[in-house]
């Protein structure tokens, strides 16, 4: 069983992917961790794509991220595309909590990187700006996939954490 987890930054993609990987013994492919080298250096697209493709070939997987090139590859092999389509206020609250936690506890993210105070609050690379810039774009992309693509039947659009709980329970029940 292969899963692709999509949604705006802060929606819970990585957390859900870790849970699914553990529950179903799947390879967890975290796209941001493969996309960034230390010090937030973006890897060349060819290297990034090659690494992701190699990991997909290793067996059943769960991928989390919003890279359209990877999505195109994954759609051909995915059983469930889970779209965490949560409200902007909820996502913004989650991003705020997560960012402060990472900053205060000096937690790694996106591979071997760390968020920095200055970057998050005073630059164009702020996760808060990123959420605002990508929220509607992601929504349009996944609405189009869920309505107009041949892969529409694999899309599970979840609009709240409660809907996610119900979906996970159904998956667990089907596993038994």
PDB file of C-alpha atoms in Angstrom:
ATOM      1  CA  UNK A   1       0.000   0.000   0.000  1.00  0.00           C
ATOM      2  CA  UNK A   2       1.434   3.401  -1.049  1.00  0.00           C
ATOM      3  CA  UNK A   3       0.362   6.762   0.386  1.00  0.00           C
ATOM      4  CA  UNK A   4       1.061  10.322  -0.710  1.00  0.00           C
ATOM      5  CA  UNK A   5       0.329  12.940   1.959  1.00  0.00           C
ATOM      6  CA  UNK A   6      -0.295  16.461   0.690  1.00  0.00           C
ATOM      7  CA  UNK A   7      -1.372  19.725   2.236  1.00  0.00           C
ATOM      8  CA  UNK A   8      -0.049  23.150   3.041  1.00  0.00           C
ATOM      9  CA  UNK A   9       2.991  23.464   5.297  1.00  0.00           C
ATOM     10  CA  UNK A  10       1.888  22.930   8.887  1.00  0.00           C
ATOM     11  CA  UNK A  11      -1.109  20.752   8.044  1.00  0.00           C
ATOM     12  CA  UNK A  12       0.485  17.676   9.622  1.00  0.00           C
ATOM     13  CA  UNK A  13       1.871  15.834   6.592  1.00  0.00           C
ATOM     14  CA  UNK A  14       5.081  14.625   8.237  1.00  0.00           C
ATOM     15  CA  UNK A  15       3.357  13.634  11.464  1.00  0.00           C
ATOM     16  CA  UNK A  16       0.743  11.614   9.588  1.00  0.00           C
ATOM     17  CA  UNK A  17       3.374  10.028   7.339  1.00  0.00           C
ATOM     18  CA  UNK A  18       5.352   8.865  10.379  1.00  0.00           C
ATOM     19  CA  UNK A  19       2.191   7.351  11.897  1.00  0.00           C
ATOM     20  CA  UNK A  20       1.270   5.525   8.687  1.00  0.00           C
ATOM     21  CA  UNK A  21       4.821   4.287   8.165  1.00  0.00           C
ATOM     22  CA  UNK A  22       4.852   2.848  11.652  1.00  0.00           C
ATOM     23  CA  UNK A  23       1.336   1.325  11.524  1.00  0.00           C
ATOM     24  CA  UNK A  24       1.754  -0.314   8.117  1.00  0.00           C
ATOM     25  CA  UNK A  25       5.540  -0.912   8.054  1.00  0.00           C
ATOM     26  CA  UNK A  26       6.088   1.471   5.132  1.00  0.00           C
ATOM     27  CA  UNK A  27       9.150   3.390   4.026  1.00  0.00           C
ATOM     28  CA  UNK A  28       8.733   7.036   5.047  1.00  0.00           C
ATOM     29  CA  UNK A  29       9.929   9.360   2.287  1.00  0.00           C
ATOM     30  CA  UNK A  30      10.069  12.915   3.605  1.00  0.00           C
ATOM     31  CA  UNK A  31      10.568  15.107   0.544  1.00  0.00           C
ATOM     32  CA  UNK A  32      11.847  18.186   2.381  1.00  0.00           C
ATOM     33  CA  UNK A  33      14.573  16.116   4.051  1.00  0.00           C
ATOM     34  CA  UNK A  34      15.729  14.890   0.639  1.00  0.00           C
ATOM     35  CA  UNK A  35      15.381  18.292  -1.027  1.00  0.00           C
ATOM     36  CA  UNK A  36      17.627  20.252   1.367  1.00  0.00           C
ATOM     37  CA  UNK A  37      21.274  19.728   2.207  1.00  0.00           C
ATOM     38  CA  UNK A  38      22.631  21.292   5.432  1.00  0.00           C
ATOM     39  CA  UNK A  39      22.372  25.098   5.684  1.00  0.00           C
ATOM     40  CA  UNK A  40      19.193  25.021   3.583  1.00  0.00           C
ATOM     41  CA  UNK A  41      21.060  24.403   0.329  1.00  0.00           C
ATOM     42  CA  UNK A  42      18.641  23.062  -2.260  1.00  0.00           C
ATOM     43  CA  UNK A  43      19.892  19.927  -3.949  1.00  0.00           C
ATOM     44  CA  UNK A  44      19.998  19.775  -7.747  1.00  0.00           C
ATOM     45  CA  UNK A  45      16.638  18.643  -9.111  1.00  0.00           C
ATOM     46  CA  UNK A  46      18.116  15.618 -10.880  1.00  0.00           C
ATOM     47  CA  UNK A  47      19.763  14.347  -7.678  1.00  0.00           C
ATOM     48  CA  UNK A  48      16.626  14.983  -5.642  1.00  0.00           C
ATOM     49  CA  UNK A  49      14.390  13.185  -8.147  1.00  0.00           C
ATOM     50  CA  UNK A  50      16.808  10.264  -8.417  1.00  0.00           C
ATOM     51  CA  UNK A  51      16.921   9.805  -4.633  1.00  0.00           C
ATOM     52  CA  UNK A  52      13.134   9.935  -4.323  1.00  0.00           C
ATOM     53  CA  UNK A  53      12.663   7.482  -7.175  1.00  0.00           C
ATOM     54  CA  UNK A  54      15.194   5.095  -5.630  1.00  0.00           C
ATOM     55  CA  UNK A  55      13.387   5.193  -2.291  1.00  0.00           C
ATOM     56  CA  UNK A  56      10.057   4.553  -4.023  1.00  0.00           C
ATOM     57  CA  UNK A  57      11.549   1.426  -5.587  1.00  0.00           C
ATOM     58  CA  UNK A  58      12.518   0.025  -2.163  1.00  0.00           C
ATOM     59  CA  UNK A  59       9.000  -1.126  -1.423  1.00  0.00           C
ATOM     60  CA  UNK A  60       5.699   0.163  -0.059  1.00  0.00           C
ATOM     61  CA  UNK A  61       5.983   3.804   0.987  1.00  0.00           C
ATOM     62  CA  UNK A  62       4.384   6.891   2.385  1.00  0.00           C
ATOM     63  CA  UNK A  63       5.544  10.179   0.875  1.00  0.00           C
ATOM     64  CA  UNK A  64       4.873  13.575   2.400  1.00  0.00           C
ATOM     65  CA  UNK A  65       5.373  16.873   0.614  1.00  0.00           C
ATOM     66  CA  UNK A  66       4.179  19.173  -2.130  1.00  0.00           C
ATOM     67  CA  UNK A  67       6.664  18.816  -4.961  1.00  0.00           C
ATOM     68  CA  UNK A  68       4.676  18.657  -8.194  1.00  0.00           C
ATOM     69  CA  UNK A  69       7.411  16.709 -10.012  1.00  0.00           C
ATOM     70  CA  UNK A  70       7.301  13.999  -7.355  1.00  0.00           C
ATOM     71  CA  UNK A  71       3.516  14.042  -7.247  1.00  0.00           C
ATOM     72  CA  UNK A  72       3.446  13.258 -10.976  1.00  0.00           C
ATOM     73  CA  UNK A  73       5.686  10.215 -10.372  1.00  0.00           C
ATOM     74  CA  UNK A  74       3.827   9.083  -7.280  1.00  0.00           C
ATOM     75  CA  UNK A  75       0.311   9.321  -8.705  1.00  0.00           C
ATOM     76  CA  UNK A  76       0.987   6.364 -10.973  1.00  0.00           C
ATOM     77  CA  UNK A  77       1.816   4.161  -7.968  1.00  0.00           C
ATOM     78  CA  UNK A  78      -0.273   5.594  -5.150  1.00  0.00           C
ATOM     79  CA  UNK A  79      -3.202   3.845  -3.483  1.00  0.00           C
ATOM     80  CA  UNK A  80      -4.230   6.825  -1.339  1.00  0.00           C
ATOM     81  CA  UNK A  81      -3.478  10.492  -1.887  1.00  0.00           C
ATOM     82  CA  UNK A  82      -4.423  12.040   1.439  1.00  0.00           C
ATOM     83  CA  UNK A  83      -5.060  15.755   1.111  1.00  0.00           C
ATOM     84  CA  UNK A  84      -5.032  17.524   4.474  1.00  0.00           C
ATOM     85  CA  UNK A  85      -7.228  20.447   3.450  1.00  0.00           C
ATOM     86  CA  UNK A  86      -7.458  22.240   6.774  1.00  0.00           C
ATOM     87  CA  UNK A  87      -8.507  25.837   7.334  1.00  0.00           C
ATOM     88  CA  UNK A  88      -5.894  28.573   7.116  1.00  0.00           C
ATOM     89  CA  UNK A  89      -6.366  29.611  10.785  1.00  0.00           C
ATOM     90  CA  UNK A  90      -5.745  26.037  11.966  1.00  0.00           C
ATOM     91  CA  UNK A  91      -2.661  25.684   9.766  1.00  0.00           C
ATOM     92  CA  UNK A  92      -1.316  29.054  10.861  1.00  0.00           C
ATOM     93  CA  UNK A  93      -1.780  28.097  14.525  1.00  0.00           C
ATOM     94  CA  UNK A  94       0.022  24.800  13.957  1.00  0.00           C
ATOM     95  CA  UNK A  95       2.895  26.474  12.104  1.00  0.00           C
ATOM     96  CA  UNK A  96       3.244  28.999  14.911  1.00  0.00           C
ATOM     97  CA  UNK A  97       3.388  26.300  17.611  1.00  0.00           C
ATOM     98  CA  UNK A  98       5.764  24.134  15.594  1.00  0.00           C
ATOM     99  CA  UNK A  99       8.094  27.010  14.706  1.00  0.00           C
ATOM    100  CA  UNK A 100       8.396  28.234  18.286  1.00  0.00           C
ATOM    101  CA  UNK A 101       8.962  24.676  19.519  1.00  0.00           C
ATOM    102  CA  UNK A 102      11.705  24.097  16.955  1.00  0.00           C
ATOM    103  CA  UNK A 103      13.339  27.434  17.692  1.00  0.00           C
ATOM    104  CA  UNK A 104      13.258  27.040  21.453  1.00  0.00           C
ATOM    105  CA  UNK A 105      14.308  23.384  21.534  1.00  0.00           C
ATOM    106  CA  UNK A 106      16.713  23.713  18.600  1.00  0.00           C
ATOM    107  CA  UNK A 107      15.040  20.807  16.803  1.00  0.00           C
ATOM    108  CA  UNK A 108      16.214  19.722  13.383  1.00  0.00           C
ATOM    109  CA  UNK A 109      13.878  19.932  10.436  1.00  0.00           C
ATOM    110  CA  UNK A 110      14.103  19.204   6.727  1.00  0.00           C
ATOM    111  CA  UNK A 111      17.031  16.867   7.142  1.00  0.00           C
ATOM    112  CA  UNK A 112      19.915  18.404   9.064  1.00  0.00           C
ATOM    113  CA  UNK A 113      18.625  21.977   9.153  1.00  0.00           C
ATOM    114  CA  UNK A 114      17.429  24.275  11.901  1.00  0.00           C
ATOM    115  CA  UNK A 115      14.969  27.108  11.783  1.00  0.00           C
ATOM    116  CA  UNK A 116      16.394  30.476  12.783  1.00  0.00           C
ATOM    117  CA  UNK A 117      14.626  33.369  14.490  1.00  0.00           C
ATOM    118  CA  UNK A 118      15.743  35.962  11.995  1.00  0.00           C
ATOM    119  CA  UNK A 119      14.808  33.828   9.009  1.00  0.00           C
ATOM    120  CA  UNK A 120      11.332  33.068  10.335  1.00  0.00           C
ATOM    121  CA  UNK A 121      10.377  36.595  11.291  1.00  0.00           C
ATOM    122  CA  UNK A 122      12.384  38.992   9.156  1.00  0.00           C
ATOM    123  CA  UNK A 123      13.038  37.458   5.728  1.00  0.00           C
ATOM    124  CA  UNK A 124      11.234  36.370   2.612  1.00  0.00           C
ATOM    125  CA  UNK A 125      11.995  32.751   3.600  1.00  0.00           C
ATOM    126  CA  UNK A 126       9.652  32.857   6.584  1.00  0.00           C
ATOM    127  CA  UNK A 127       7.445  29.788   6.945  1.00  0.00           C
ATOM    128  CA  UNK A 128       4.572  32.153   7.766  1.00  0.00           C
ATOM    129  CA  UNK A 129       4.938  33.922   4.408  1.00  0.00           C
ATOM    130  CA  UNK A 130       5.333  30.567   2.688  1.00  0.00           C
ATOM    131  CA  UNK A 131       2.025  29.346   4.125  1.00  0.00           C
ATOM    132  CA  UNK A 132       0.258  32.495   2.972  1.00  0.00           C
ATOM    133  CA  UNK A 133       1.792  32.261  -0.525  1.00  0.00           C
ATOM    134  CA  UNK A 134       1.072  28.565  -1.071  1.00  0.00           C
ATOM    135  CA  UNK A 135      -2.246  27.928   0.688  1.00  0.00           C
ATOM    136  CA  UNK A 136      -4.520  28.801  -2.241  1.00  0.00           C
ATOM    137  CA  UNK A 137      -2.134  27.398  -4.851  1.00  0.00           C
ATOM    138  CA  UNK A 138      -2.053  24.011  -3.103  1.00  0.00           C
ATOM    139  CA  UNK A 139      -5.815  24.057  -2.710  1.00  0.00           C
ATOM    140  CA  UNK A 140      -6.294  24.638  -6.460  1.00  0.00           C
ATOM    141  CA  UNK A 141      -3.761  21.941  -7.391  1.00  0.00           C
ATOM    142  CA  UNK A 142      -5.399  19.242  -5.270  1.00  0.00           C
ATOM    143  CA  UNK A 143      -8.935  20.316  -6.177  1.00  0.00           C
ATOM    144  CA  UNK A 144      -7.995  19.840  -9.830  1.00  0.00           C
ATOM    145  CA  UNK A 145      -6.531  16.410  -9.136  1.00  0.00           C
ATOM    146  CA  UNK A 146      -9.552  15.347  -7.117  1.00  0.00           C
ATOM    147  CA  UNK A 147     -12.026  16.538  -9.752  1.00  0.00           C
ATOM    148  CA  UNK A 148     -10.432  16.215 -13.149  1.00  0.00           C
ATOM    149  CA  UNK A 149      -7.586  13.739 -13.143  1.00  0.00           C
ATOM    150  CA  UNK A 150      -7.684  10.013 -13.800  1.00  0.00           C
ATOM    151  CA  UNK A 151      -6.366   9.631 -10.244  1.00  0.00           C
ATOM    152  CA  UNK A 152      -9.387  11.298  -8.636  1.00  0.00           C
ATOM    153  CA  UNK A 153     -10.600   8.044  -7.106  1.00  0.00           C
ATOM    154  CA  UNK A 154      -7.483   7.738  -4.905  1.00  0.00           C
ATOM    155  CA  UNK A 155      -7.841  11.244  -3.393  1.00  0.00           C
ATOM    156  CA  UNK A 156      -9.054  11.431   0.202  1.00  0.00           C
ATOM    157  CA  UNK A 157      -9.776  15.072   1.011  1.00  0.00           C
ATOM    158  CA  UNK A 158      -9.814  15.558   4.770  1.00  0.00           C
ATOM    159  CA  UNK A 159     -11.017  18.934   6.017  1.00  0.00           C
ATOM    160  CA  UNK A 160     -10.451  18.510   9.752  1.00  0.00           C
ATOM    161  CA  UNK A 161      -8.426  16.505  12.248  1.00  0.00           C
ATOM    162  CA  UNK A 162     -11.686  14.715  13.125  1.00  0.00           C
ATOM    163  CA  UNK A 163     -12.113  13.550   9.516  1.00  0.00           C
ATOM    164  CA  UNK A 164      -8.530  12.314   9.615  1.00  0.00           C
ATOM    165  CA  UNK A 165      -9.275  10.264  12.750  1.00  0.00           C
ATOM    166  CA  UNK A 166     -12.275   8.652  11.027  1.00  0.00           C
ATOM    167  CA  UNK A 167     -10.206   7.866   7.932  1.00  0.00           C
ATOM    168  CA  UNK A 168      -7.392   6.333  10.010  1.00  0.00           C
ATOM    169  CA  UNK A 169      -9.880   4.211  11.940  1.00  0.00           C
ATOM    170  CA  UNK A 170     -11.345   2.921   8.672  1.00  0.00           C
ATOM    171  CA  UNK A 171      -7.854   2.080   7.395  1.00  0.00           C
ATOM    172  CA  UNK A 172      -7.079   0.258  10.609  1.00  0.00           C
ATOM    173  CA  UNK A 173     -10.368  -1.671  10.438  1.00  0.00           C
ATOM    174  CA  UNK A 174      -9.627  -2.685   6.814  1.00  0.00           C
ATOM    175  CA  UNK A 175      -6.186  -3.904   7.874  1.00  0.00           C
ATOM    176  CA  UNK A 176      -7.700  -6.446  10.285  1.00  0.00           C
TER     177      UNK A 176
END
